mmCIF file of C-alpha atoms in Angstrom:
data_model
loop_
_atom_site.group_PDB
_atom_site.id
_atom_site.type_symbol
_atom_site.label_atom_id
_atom_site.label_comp_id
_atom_site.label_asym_id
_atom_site.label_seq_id
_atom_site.Cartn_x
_atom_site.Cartn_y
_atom_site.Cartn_z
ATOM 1 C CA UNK A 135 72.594 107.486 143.079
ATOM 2 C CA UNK A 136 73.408 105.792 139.683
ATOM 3 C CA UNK A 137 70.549 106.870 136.978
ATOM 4 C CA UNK A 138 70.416 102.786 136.306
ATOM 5 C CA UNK A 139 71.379 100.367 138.634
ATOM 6 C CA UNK A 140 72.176 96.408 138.426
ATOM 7 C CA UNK A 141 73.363 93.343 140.799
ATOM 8 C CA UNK A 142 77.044 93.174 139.441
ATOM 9 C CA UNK A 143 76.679 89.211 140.329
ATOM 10 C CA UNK A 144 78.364 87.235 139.106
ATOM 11 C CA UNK A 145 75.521 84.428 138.949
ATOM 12 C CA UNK A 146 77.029 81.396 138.756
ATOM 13 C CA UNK A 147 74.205 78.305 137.946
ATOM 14 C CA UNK A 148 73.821 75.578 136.090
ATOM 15 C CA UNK A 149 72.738 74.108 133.131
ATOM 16 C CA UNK A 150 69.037 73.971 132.534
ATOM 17 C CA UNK A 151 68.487 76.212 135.884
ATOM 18 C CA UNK A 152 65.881 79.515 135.735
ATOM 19 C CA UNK A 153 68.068 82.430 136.987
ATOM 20 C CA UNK A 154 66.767 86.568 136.878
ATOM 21 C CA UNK A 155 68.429 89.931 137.128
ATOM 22 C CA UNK A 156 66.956 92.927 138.127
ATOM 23 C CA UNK A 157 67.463 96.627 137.059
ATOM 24 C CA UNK A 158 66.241 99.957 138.190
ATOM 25 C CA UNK A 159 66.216 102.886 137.312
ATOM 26 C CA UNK A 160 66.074 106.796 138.465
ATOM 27 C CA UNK A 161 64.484 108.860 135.793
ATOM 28 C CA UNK A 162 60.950 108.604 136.000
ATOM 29 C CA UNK A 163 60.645 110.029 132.467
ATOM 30 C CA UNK A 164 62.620 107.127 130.934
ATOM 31 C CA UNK A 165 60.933 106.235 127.659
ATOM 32 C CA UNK A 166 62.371 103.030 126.688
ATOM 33 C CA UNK A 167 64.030 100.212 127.798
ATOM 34 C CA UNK A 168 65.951 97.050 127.149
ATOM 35 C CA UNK A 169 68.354 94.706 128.034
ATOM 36 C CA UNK A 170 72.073 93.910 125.816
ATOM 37 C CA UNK A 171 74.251 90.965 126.111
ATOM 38 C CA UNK A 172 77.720 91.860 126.247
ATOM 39 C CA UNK A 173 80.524 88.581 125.545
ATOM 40 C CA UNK A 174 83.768 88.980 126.953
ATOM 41 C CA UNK A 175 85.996 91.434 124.817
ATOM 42 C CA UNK A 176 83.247 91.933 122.381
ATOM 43 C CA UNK A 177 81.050 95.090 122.009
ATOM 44 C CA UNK A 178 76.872 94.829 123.649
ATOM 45 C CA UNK A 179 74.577 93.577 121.262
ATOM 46 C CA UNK A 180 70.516 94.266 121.762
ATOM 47 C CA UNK A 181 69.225 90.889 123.676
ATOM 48 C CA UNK A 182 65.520 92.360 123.020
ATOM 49 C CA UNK A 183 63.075 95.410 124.059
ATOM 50 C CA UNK A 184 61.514 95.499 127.309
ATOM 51 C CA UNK A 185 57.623 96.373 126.996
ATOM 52 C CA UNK A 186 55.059 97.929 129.049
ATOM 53 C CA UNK A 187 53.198 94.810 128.783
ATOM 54 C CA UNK A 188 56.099 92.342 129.648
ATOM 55 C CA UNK A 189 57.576 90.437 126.313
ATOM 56 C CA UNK A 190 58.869 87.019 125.716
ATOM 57 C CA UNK A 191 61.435 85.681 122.856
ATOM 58 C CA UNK A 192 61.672 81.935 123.536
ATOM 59 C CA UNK A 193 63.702 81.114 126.858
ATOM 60 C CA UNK A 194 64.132 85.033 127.395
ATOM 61 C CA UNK A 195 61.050 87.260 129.815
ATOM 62 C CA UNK A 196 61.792 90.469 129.786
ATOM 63 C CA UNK A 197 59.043 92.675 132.098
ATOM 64 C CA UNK A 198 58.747 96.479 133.001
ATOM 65 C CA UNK A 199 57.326 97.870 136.230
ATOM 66 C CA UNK A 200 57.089 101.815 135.468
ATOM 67 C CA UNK A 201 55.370 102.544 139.089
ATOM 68 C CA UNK A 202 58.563 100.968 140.837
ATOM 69 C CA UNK A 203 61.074 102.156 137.931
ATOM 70 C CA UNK A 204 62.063 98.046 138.018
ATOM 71 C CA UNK A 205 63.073 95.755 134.889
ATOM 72 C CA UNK A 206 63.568 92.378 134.750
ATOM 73 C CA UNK A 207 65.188 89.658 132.774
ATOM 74 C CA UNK A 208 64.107 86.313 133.126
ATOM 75 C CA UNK A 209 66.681 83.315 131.460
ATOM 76 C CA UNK A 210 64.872 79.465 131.182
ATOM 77 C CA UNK A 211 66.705 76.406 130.611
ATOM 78 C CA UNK A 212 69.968 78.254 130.679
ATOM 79 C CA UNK A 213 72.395 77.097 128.196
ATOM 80 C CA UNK A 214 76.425 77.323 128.386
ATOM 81 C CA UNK A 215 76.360 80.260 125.824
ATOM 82 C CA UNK A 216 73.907 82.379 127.518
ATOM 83 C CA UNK A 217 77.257 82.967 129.821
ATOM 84 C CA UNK A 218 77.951 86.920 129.238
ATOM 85 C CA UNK A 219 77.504 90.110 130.794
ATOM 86 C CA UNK A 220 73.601 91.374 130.645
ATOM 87 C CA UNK A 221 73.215 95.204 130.508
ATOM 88 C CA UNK A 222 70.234 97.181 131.309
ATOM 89 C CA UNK A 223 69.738 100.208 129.297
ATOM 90 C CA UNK A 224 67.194 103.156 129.675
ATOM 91 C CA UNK A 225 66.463 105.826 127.022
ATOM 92 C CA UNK A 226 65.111 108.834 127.424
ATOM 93 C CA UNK A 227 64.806 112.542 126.041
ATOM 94 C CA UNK A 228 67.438 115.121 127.019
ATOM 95 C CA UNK A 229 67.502 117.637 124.321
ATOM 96 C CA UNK A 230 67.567 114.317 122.220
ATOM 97 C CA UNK A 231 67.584 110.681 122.686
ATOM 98 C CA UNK A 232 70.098 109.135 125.759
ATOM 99 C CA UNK A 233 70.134 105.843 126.494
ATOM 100 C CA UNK A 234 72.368 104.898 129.661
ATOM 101 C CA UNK A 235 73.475 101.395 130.812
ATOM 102 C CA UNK A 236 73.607 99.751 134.093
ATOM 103 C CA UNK A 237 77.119 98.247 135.109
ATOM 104 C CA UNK A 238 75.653 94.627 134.024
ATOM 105 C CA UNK A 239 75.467 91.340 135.470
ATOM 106 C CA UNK A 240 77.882 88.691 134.922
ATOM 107 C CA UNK A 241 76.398 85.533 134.488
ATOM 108 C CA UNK A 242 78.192 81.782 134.177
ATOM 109 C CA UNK A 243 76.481 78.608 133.027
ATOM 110 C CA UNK A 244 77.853 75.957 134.046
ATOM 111 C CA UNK A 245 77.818 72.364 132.838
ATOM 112 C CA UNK B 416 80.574 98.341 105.633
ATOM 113 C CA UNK B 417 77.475 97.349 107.279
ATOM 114 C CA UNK B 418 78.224 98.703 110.976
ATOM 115 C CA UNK B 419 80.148 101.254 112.543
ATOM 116 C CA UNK B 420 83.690 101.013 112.677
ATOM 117 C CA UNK B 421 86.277 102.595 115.217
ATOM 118 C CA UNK B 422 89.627 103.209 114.405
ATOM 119 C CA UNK B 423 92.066 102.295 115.753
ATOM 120 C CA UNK B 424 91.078 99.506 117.098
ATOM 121 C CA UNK B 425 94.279 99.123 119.823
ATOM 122 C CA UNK B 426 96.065 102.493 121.117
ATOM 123 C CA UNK B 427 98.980 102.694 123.327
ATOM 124 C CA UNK B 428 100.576 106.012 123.974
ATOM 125 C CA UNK B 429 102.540 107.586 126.793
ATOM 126 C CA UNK B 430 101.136 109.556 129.375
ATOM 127 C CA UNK B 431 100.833 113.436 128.703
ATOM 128 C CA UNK B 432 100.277 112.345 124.901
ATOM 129 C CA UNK B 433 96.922 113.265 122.539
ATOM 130 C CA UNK B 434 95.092 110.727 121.273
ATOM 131 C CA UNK B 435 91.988 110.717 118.718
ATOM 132 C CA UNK B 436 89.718 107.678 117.999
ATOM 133 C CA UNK B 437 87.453 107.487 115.330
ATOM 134 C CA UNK B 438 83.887 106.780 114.776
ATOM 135 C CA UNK B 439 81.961 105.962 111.115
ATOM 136 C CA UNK B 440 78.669 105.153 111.884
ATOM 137 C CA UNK B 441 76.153 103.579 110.126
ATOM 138 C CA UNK B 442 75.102 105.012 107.292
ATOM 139 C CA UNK B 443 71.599 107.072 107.602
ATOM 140 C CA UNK B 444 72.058 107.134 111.487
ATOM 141 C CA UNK B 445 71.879 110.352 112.654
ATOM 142 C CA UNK B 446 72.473 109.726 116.249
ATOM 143 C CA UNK B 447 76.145 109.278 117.904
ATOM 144 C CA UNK B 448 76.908 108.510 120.638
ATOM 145 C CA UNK B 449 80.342 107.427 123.001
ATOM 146 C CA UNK B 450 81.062 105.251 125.798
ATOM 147 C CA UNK B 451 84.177 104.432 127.716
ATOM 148 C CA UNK B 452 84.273 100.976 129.402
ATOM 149 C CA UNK B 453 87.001 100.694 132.310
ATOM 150 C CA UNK B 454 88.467 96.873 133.012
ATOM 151 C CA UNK B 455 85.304 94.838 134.314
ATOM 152 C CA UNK B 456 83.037 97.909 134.713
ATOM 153 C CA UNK B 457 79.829 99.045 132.916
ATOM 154 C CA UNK B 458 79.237 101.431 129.822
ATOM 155 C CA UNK B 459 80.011 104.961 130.871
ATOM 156 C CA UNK B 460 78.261 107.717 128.517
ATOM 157 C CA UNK B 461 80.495 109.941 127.445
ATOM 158 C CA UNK B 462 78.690 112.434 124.682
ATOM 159 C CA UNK B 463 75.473 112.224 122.590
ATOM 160 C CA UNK B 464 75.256 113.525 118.955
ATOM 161 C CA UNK B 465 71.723 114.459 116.910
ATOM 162 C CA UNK B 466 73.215 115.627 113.724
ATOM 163 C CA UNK B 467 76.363 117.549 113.556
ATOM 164 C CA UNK B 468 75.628 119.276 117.820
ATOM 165 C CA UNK B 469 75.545 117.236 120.880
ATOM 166 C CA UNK B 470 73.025 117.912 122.982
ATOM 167 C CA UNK B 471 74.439 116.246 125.833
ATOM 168 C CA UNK B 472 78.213 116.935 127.114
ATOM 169 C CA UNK B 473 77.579 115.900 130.577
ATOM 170 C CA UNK B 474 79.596 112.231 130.538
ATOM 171 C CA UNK B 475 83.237 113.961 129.300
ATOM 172 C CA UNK B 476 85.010 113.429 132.564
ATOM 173 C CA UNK B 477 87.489 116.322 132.560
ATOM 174 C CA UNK B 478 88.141 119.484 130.020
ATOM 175 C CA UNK B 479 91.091 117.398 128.354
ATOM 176 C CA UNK B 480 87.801 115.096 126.271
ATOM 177 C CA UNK B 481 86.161 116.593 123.537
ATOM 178 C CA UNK B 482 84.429 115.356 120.625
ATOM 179 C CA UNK B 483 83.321 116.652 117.173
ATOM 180 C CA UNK B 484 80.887 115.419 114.026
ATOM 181 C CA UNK B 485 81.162 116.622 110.931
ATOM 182 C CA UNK B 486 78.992 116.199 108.114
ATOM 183 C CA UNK B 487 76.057 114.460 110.043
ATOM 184 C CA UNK B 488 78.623 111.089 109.970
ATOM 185 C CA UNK B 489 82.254 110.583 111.457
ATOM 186 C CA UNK B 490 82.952 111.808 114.909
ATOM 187 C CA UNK B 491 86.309 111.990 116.890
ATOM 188 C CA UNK B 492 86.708 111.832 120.310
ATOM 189 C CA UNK B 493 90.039 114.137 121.216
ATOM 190 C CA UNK B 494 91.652 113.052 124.288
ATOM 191 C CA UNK B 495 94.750 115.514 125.684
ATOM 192 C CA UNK B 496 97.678 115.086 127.746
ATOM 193 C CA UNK B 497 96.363 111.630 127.921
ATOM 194 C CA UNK B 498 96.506 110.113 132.259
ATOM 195 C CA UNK B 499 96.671 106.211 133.511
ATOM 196 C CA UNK B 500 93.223 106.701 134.103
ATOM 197 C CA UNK B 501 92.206 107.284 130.444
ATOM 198 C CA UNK B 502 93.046 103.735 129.856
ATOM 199 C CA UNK B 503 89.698 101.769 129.248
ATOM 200 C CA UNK B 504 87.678 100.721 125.764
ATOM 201 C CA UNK B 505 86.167 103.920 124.033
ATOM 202 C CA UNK B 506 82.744 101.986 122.454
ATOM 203 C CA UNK B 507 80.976 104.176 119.709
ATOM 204 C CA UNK B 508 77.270 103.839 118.724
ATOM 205 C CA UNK B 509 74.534 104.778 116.310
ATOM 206 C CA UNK B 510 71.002 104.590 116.145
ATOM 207 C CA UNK B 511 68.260 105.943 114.117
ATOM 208 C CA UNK B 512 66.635 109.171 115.791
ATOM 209 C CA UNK B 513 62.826 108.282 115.462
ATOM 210 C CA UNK B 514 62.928 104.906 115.540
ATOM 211 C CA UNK B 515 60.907 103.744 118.717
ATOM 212 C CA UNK B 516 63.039 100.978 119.545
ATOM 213 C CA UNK B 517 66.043 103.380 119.744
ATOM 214 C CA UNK B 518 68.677 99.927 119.714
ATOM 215 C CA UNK B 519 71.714 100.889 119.331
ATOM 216 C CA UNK B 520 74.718 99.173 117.357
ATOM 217 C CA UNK B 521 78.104 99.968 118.414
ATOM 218 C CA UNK B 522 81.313 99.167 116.656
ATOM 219 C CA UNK B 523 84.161 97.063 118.411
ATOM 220 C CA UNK B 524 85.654 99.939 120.339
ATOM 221 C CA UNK B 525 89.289 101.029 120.501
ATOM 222 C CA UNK B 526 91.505 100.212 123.157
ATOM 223 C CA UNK B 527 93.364 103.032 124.798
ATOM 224 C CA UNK B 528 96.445 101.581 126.890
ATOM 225 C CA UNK B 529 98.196 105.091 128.995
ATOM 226 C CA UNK B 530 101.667 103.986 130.280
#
């Protein structure tokens, strides 16, 4: 089994639409945990932090569920440029800090 | 600069050939680390850095990978008798150890072609 795990997709929706991706993971120690955006041929940038208490940064939910080892990102009013590759990403302590990714889900807006 | 930079940014070599790629990290960032992306696939860790030692070896796929850090800063990841299957984007990050949001910022990667 893969430490972190994702719905490759793609999601294909369209403009204005509510879509979510889902993400778990394996290591029940995991410490932290976000999601990254990833644009074609371009290296992942931090999208935001996932908290214990679920977080919000204007059209993006993120929320953590440690019991079921689940995260989820929540897009509203998707927008053409939220079209990229969303990666999960777990951190935790081997002997030092690891963080490992999920394959990502591919996401299109369409207009 | 600002962020971490890879070098080079485009490789193509022949099969059975070494390559090294290069990592400068952020300055102040003690933590390393490398990923190879395959063609439409995810982030696969490679090797983890804290300081000049890396705790964590367990992503090199074979015994022809290795990697080194000197000086706390630049690391190179040493590829040997290079296969097809080596071809992919080698990303390099940094992060500050300690800091609780543990992002990481990765440079634009460098693109290993095997023919």
């Amino acid at each position: 089994r893969k430490e972190v795990e994702q719905d490759p997709g793609p999601f294909n929706v369209p403009e204005g639409a509510t879509v979510a991706f889902n993400c778990t993971y394996s290591n029940s120690a995991s410490q932290s945990f976000f999601w990254y955006r990833q644009d074609c041929r371009k290296e992942p940038k931090l999208l935001m932090s996932v908290y214990s208490s679920g977080n919000e940064d204007g059209r993006f939910t993120a929320q953590l569920n440690r019991a079921s080892q689940y995260i989820s990102l929540l897009i509203r009013d998707s927008k053409l440029s939220d079209s990229a590759t969303y990666l999960c990403a777990v951190r935790g302590y081997t002997g030092g800090f690891k963080t490992i990714f999920g394959a990502g889900t591919r996401l299109f807006v369409k207009a | 600069g600002a962020g971490v930079s890879q070098s080079p940014s485009n490789k193509v070599t022949e099969k059975g050939k070494d390559v090294e790629l290069r990592c400068d990290p952020i300055s102040g960032h003690t933590a390393l680390y490398w990923y190879r992306q395959s063609l439409g696939q995810g982030l696969e860790f490679l090797i983890y850095f804290q300081g000049n030692s890396a705790p964590d070896k367990s992503g090199l796929p074979s015994d022809r990978f290795s990697a080194e850090r000197t000086g706390g800063s630049v690391s190179t990841l040493t590829i040997q008798r290079t296969q097809q299957e080596d071809s992919a984007v080698y990303l390099c990050a940094s992060s500050l150890v300690g800091s609780w949001t543990g992002e990481l910022f990765f440079g634009e990667g460098s693109r290993l072609t095997v023919l």
